[in-house]
Coordinates of C-alpha atoms in Angstrom, one line a residue:
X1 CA 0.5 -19.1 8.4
X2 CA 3.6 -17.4 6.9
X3 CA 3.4 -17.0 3.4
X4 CA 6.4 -17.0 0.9
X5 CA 5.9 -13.2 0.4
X6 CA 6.8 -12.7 4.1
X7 CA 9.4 -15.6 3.9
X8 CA 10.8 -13.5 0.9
X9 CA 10.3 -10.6 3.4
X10 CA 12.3 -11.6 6.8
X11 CA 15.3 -13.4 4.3
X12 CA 15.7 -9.8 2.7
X13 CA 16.0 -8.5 6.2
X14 CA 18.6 -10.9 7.7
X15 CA 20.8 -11.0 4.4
X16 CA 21.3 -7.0 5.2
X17 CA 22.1 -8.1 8.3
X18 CA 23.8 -10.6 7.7
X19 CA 26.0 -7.9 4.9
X20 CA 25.9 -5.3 7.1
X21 CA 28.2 -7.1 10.4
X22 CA 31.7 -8.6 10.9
X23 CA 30.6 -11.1 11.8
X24 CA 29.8 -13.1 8.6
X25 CA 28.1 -16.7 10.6
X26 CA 25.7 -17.8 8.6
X27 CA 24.5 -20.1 11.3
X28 CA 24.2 -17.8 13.8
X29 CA 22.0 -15.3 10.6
X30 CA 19.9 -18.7 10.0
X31 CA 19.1 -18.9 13.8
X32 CA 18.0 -15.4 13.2
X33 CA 16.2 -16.1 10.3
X34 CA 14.1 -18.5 11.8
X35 CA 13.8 -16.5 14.9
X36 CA 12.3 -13.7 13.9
X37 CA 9.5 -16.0 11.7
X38 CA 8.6 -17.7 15.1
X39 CA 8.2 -13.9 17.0
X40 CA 5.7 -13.7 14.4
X41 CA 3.7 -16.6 15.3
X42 CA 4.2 -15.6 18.9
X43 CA 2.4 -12.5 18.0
X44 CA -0.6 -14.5 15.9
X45 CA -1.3 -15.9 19.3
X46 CA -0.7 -12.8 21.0
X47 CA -3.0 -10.8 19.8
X48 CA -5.6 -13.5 19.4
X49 CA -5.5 -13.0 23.4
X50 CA -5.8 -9.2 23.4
X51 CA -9.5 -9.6 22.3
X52 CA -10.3 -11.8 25.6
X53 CA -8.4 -9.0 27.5
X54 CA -10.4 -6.7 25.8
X55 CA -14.0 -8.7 27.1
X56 CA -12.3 -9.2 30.3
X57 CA -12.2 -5.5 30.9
X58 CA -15.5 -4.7 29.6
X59 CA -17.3 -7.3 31.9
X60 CA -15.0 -5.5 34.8
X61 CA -17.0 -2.5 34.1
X62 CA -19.9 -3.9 33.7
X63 CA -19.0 -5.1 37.4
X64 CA -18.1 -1.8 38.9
X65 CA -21.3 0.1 37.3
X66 CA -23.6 -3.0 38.8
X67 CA -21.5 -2.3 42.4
X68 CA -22.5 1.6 42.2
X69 CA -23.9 3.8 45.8
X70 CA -26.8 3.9 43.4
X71 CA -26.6 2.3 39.9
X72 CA -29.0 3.2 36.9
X73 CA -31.3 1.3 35.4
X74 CA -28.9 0.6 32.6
X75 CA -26.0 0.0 35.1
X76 CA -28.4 -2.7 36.5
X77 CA -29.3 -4.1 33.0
X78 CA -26.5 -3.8 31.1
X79 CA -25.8 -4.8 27.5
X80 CA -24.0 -7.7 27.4
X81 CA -23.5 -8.8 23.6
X82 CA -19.9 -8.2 23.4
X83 CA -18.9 -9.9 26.6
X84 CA -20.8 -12.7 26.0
X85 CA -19.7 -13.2 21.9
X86 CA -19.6 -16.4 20.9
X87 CA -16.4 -16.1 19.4
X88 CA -14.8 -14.8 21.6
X89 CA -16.0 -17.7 24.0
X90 CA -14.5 -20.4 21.3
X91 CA -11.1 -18.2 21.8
X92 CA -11.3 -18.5 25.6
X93 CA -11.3 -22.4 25.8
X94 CA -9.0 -23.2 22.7
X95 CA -6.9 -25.4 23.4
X96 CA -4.1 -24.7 20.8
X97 CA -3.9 -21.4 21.8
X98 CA -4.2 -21.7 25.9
X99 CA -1.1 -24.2 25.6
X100 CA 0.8 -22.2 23.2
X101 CA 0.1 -18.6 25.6
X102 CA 1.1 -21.2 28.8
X103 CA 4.3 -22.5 27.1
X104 CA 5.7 -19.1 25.8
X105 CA 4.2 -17.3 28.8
X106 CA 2.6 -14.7 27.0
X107 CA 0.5 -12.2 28.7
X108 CA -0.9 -8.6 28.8
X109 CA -1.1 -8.3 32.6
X110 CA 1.5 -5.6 32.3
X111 CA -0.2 -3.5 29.9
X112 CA -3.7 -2.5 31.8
X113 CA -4.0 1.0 30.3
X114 CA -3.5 -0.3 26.8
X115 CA -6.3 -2.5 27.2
X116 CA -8.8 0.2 28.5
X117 CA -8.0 2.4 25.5
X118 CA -8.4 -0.2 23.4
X119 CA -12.0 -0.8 24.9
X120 CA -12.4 3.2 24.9
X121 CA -11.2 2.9 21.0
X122 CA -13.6 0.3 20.4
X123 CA -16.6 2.0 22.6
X124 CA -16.2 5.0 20.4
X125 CA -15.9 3.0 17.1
X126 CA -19.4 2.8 14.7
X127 CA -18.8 -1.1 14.2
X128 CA -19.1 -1.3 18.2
X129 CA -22.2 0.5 18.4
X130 CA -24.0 -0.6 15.5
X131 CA -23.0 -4.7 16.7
X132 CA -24.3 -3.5 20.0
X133 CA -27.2 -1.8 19.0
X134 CA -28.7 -4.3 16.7
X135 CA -31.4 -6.4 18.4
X136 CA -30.5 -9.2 16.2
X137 CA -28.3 -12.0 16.9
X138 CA -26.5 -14.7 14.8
X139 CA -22.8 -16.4 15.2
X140 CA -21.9 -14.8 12.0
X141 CA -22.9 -11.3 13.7
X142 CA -20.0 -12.2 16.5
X143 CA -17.4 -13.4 14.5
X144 CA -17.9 -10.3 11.7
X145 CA -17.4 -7.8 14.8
X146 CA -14.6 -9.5 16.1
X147 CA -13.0 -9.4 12.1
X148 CA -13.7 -5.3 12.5
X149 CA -12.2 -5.3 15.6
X150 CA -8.8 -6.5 14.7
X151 CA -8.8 -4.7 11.4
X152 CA -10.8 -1.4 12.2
X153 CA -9.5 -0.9 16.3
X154 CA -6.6 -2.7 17.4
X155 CA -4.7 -2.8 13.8
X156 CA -4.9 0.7 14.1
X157 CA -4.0 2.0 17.3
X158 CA -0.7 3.7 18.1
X159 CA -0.4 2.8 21.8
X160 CA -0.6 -1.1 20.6
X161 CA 2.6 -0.4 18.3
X162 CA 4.6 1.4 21.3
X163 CA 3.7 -1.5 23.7
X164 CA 5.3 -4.1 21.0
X165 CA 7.8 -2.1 19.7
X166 CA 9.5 -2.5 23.9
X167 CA 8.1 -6.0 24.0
X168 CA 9.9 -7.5 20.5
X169 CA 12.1 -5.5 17.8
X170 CA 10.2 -7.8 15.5
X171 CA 6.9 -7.4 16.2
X172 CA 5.6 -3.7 14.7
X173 CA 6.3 -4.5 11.0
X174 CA 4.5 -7.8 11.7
X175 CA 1.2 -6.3 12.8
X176 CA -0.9 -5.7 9.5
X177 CA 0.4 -9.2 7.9
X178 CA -0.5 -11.2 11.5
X179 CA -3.9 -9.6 12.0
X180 CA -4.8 -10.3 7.8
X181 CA -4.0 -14.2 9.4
X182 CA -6.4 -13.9 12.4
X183 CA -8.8 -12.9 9.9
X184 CA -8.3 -15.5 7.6
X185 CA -8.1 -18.1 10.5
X186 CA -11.5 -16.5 12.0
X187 CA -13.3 -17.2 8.6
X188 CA -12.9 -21.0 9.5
X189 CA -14.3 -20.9 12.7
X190 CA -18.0 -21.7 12.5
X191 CA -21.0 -22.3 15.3
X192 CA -20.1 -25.9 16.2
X193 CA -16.3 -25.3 16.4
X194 CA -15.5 -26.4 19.7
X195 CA -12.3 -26.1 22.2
X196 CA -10.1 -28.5 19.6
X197 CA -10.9 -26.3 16.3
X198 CA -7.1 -24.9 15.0
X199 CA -5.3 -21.6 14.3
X200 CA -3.1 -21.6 11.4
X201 CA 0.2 -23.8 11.2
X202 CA 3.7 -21.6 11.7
X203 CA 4.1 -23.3 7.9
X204 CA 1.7 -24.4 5.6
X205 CA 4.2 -27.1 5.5
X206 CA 7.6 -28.4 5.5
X207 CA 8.1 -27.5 1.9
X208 CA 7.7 -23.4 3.0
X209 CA 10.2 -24.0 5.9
X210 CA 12.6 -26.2 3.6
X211 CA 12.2 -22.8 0.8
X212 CA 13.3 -20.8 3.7
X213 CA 16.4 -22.3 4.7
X214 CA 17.3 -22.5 0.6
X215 CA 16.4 -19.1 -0.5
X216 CA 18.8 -18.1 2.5
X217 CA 21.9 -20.4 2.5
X218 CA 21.6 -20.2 -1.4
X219 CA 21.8 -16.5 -1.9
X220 CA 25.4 -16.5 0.6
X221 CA 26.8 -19.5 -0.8
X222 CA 26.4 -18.3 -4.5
X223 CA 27.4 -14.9 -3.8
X224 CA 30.1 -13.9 -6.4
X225 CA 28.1 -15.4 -9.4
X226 CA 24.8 -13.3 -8.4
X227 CA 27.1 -10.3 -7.8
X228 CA 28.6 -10.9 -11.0
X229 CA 25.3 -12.0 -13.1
X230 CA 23.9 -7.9 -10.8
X231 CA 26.6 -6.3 -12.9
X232 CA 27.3 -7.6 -15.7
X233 CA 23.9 -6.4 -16.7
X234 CA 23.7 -3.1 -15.3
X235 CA 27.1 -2.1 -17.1
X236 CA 25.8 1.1 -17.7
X237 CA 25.2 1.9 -13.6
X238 CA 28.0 2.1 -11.1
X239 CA 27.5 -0.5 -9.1
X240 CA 28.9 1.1 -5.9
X241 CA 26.4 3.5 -6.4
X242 CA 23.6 1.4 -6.5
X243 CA 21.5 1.1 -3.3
X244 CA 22.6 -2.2 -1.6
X245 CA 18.8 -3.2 -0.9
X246 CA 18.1 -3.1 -4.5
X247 CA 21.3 -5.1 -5.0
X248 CA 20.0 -8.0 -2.7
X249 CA 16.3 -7.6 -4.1
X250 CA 18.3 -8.9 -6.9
X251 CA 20.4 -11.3 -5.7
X252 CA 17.5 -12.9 -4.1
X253 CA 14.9 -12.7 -7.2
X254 CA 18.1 -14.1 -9.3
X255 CA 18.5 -17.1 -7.0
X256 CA 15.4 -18.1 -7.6
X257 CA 15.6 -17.7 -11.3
X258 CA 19.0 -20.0 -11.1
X259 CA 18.2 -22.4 -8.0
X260 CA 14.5 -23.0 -7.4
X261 CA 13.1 -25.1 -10.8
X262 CA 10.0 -25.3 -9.4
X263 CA 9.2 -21.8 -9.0
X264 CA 8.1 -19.6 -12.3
X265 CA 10.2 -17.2 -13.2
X266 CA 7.2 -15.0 -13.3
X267 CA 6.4 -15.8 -9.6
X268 CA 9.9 -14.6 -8.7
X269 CA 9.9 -11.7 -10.7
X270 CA 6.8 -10.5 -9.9
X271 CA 7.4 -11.0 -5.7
X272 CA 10.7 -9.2 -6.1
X273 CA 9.1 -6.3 -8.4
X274 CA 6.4 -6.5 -5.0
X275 CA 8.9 -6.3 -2.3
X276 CA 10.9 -3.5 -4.1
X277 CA 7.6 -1.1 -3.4
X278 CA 8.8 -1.3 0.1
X279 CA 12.2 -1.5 0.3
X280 CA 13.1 1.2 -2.6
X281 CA 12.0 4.4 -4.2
X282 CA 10.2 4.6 -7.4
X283 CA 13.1 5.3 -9.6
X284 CA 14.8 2.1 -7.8
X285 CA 12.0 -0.1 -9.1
X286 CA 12.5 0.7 -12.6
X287 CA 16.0 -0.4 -12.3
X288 CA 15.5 -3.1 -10.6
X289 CA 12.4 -4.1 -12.6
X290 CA 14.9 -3.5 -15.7
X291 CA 17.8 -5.6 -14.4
X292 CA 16.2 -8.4 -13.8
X293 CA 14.1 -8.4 -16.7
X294 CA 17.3 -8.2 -19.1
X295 CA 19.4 -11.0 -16.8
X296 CA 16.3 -13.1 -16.4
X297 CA 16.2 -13.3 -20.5
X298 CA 20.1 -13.7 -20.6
X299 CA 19.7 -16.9 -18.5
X300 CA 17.0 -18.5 -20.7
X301 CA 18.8 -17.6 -23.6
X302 CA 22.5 -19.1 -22.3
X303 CA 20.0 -22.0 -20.6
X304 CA 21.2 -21.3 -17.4
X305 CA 17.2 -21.4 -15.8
X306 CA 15.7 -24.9 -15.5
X307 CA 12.3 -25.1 -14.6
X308 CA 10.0 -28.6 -13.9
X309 CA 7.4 -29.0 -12.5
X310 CA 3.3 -28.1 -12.2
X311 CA 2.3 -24.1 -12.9
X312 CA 5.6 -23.4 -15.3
X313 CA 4.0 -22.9 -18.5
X314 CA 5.8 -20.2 -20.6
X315 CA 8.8 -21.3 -19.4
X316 CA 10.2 -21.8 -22.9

């Protein structure tokens, strides 16, 4: 589930930290590291249980109009296409994701007037009424609406980010790159998948988890040679003055010029270049974009970059 871009993300994150304490542990910042990835799976399974919260509620109403001193018609034939999606139904029984929610005791019991204005949001939304209005009905119908209702609805409602900013420090900058994961994950669910069918792995595998420990240690370790390697090419910049976010953009992007042969110095540039759109302004990039640009063609040229493997043409 977490891909190198957000690996690249949360190491950026906890080498500030890591800069910006006394206490310099670099086991106790790895711990961290690998803390704040799993609060991000927590959340993948998190919200995937907001959506049965969500059906919950709206059969509760459904309940309550039915119960009426003198119901309506509609009351008394209510439409029930969203409480019965199929979809959601396959989330209800899943297996991976009951146990998970069971074992980290996960739960939005405590949150009951998010979850009506997420079913008002939802109500009011013209995917909702357009699902519920069409007479038609396929799987693919149920599983599209549920896709628009994490990315349309509950991606973008305020009161879900103050409810998870008090539950986890980690969790609001997580939101938009977890949800693009339910929606991939949803896109393998099918008619016949059944109570075993799997969410996403917290790695695609041990190579991604392995990359995260090295990106990390490696960047500490070799400190003084990136510093060096940051300013000998930007002689013409004080380098006090230079943001230090831009300064460990670079430290990163140049360990993996110098320590990772099996990742493209094209890949790494490119990520780097990526993450610097968040984490700096526009006249940051340039530099940044220049710096590594002129060290990245220092290193081939002195041979200090080695790279082998599959995927590395034009690494002459």
């Amino acid at each position: 589930m977490i891909s190198r871009r957000i690996i690249r993300t949360k190491v950026l994150q906890v080498l500030y930290a890591y800069y910006s304490t006394e206490d310099k542990s670099i086991n106790n910042t790895e711990k961290e590291l690998f803390f704040c990835i799993h609060k991000a799976y927590d959340l993948y399974h998190y919200l995937f249980y907001l959506v049965i919260e969500i059906a919950d509620y709206a059969e509760s109403r459904i309940e309550i109009k039915k119960n009426k001193h003198q119901p309506t018609y509609e009351d008394l034939n209510p439409n029930t296409k969203f409480i019965s999606n199929q979809v959601i139904e396959q989330l209800r029984t899943n297996k991976q994701l009951n146990t998970y929610l069971d074992q980290k005791k996960l739960h939005w019991k405590d949150n009951p007037e998010l979850i009506k204005e997420l079913y008002l949001l939802m109500t009011d939304s013209e995917s909702y009424n357009g699902y519920m209005n069409d007479k038609t009905r396929s799987y693919l119908d149920d599983r599209k609406f549920i896709e628009k209702l994490f990315n349309k609805v509950i991606l973008v409602s305020e009161d879900l980010y103050n409810v998870l900013e008090e539950k986890s420090i980690y969790w609001n900058d997580d939101v938009e790159f977890v949800i693009s994961m339910i929606t991939k994950t949803l896109k393998r669910f099918h008619e016949l998948s059944d109570n075993d069918q799997k969410l996403m792995p917290l790695y695609k595998d041990e190579e991604d988890r392995q990359f995260t420990k090295d990106l990390f240690r490696k960047a500490i370790l070799n400190h003084d040679e990136l510093r060096e390697l940051i300013r000998e090419h930007s002689k013409n910049w004080d380098v006090e003055r230079i943001a230090f976010m831009d300064i460990l953009i670079m430290q990163l992007a140049i360990t993996e010029f110098l320590y990772f042969p099996t990742i493209p110095t094209k890949v790494s540039l490119n990520e780097y270049i990526e993450l610097s759109k968040f984490y700096s302004t526009e006249k940051s990039r340039n530099f940044i974009n220049g710096i590594l640009d002129k060290t990245l063609k220092d290193l081939k040229r002195t041979e200090k970059v080695t790279k082998a493997g599959r995927g590395l043409i034009g690494e002459e």
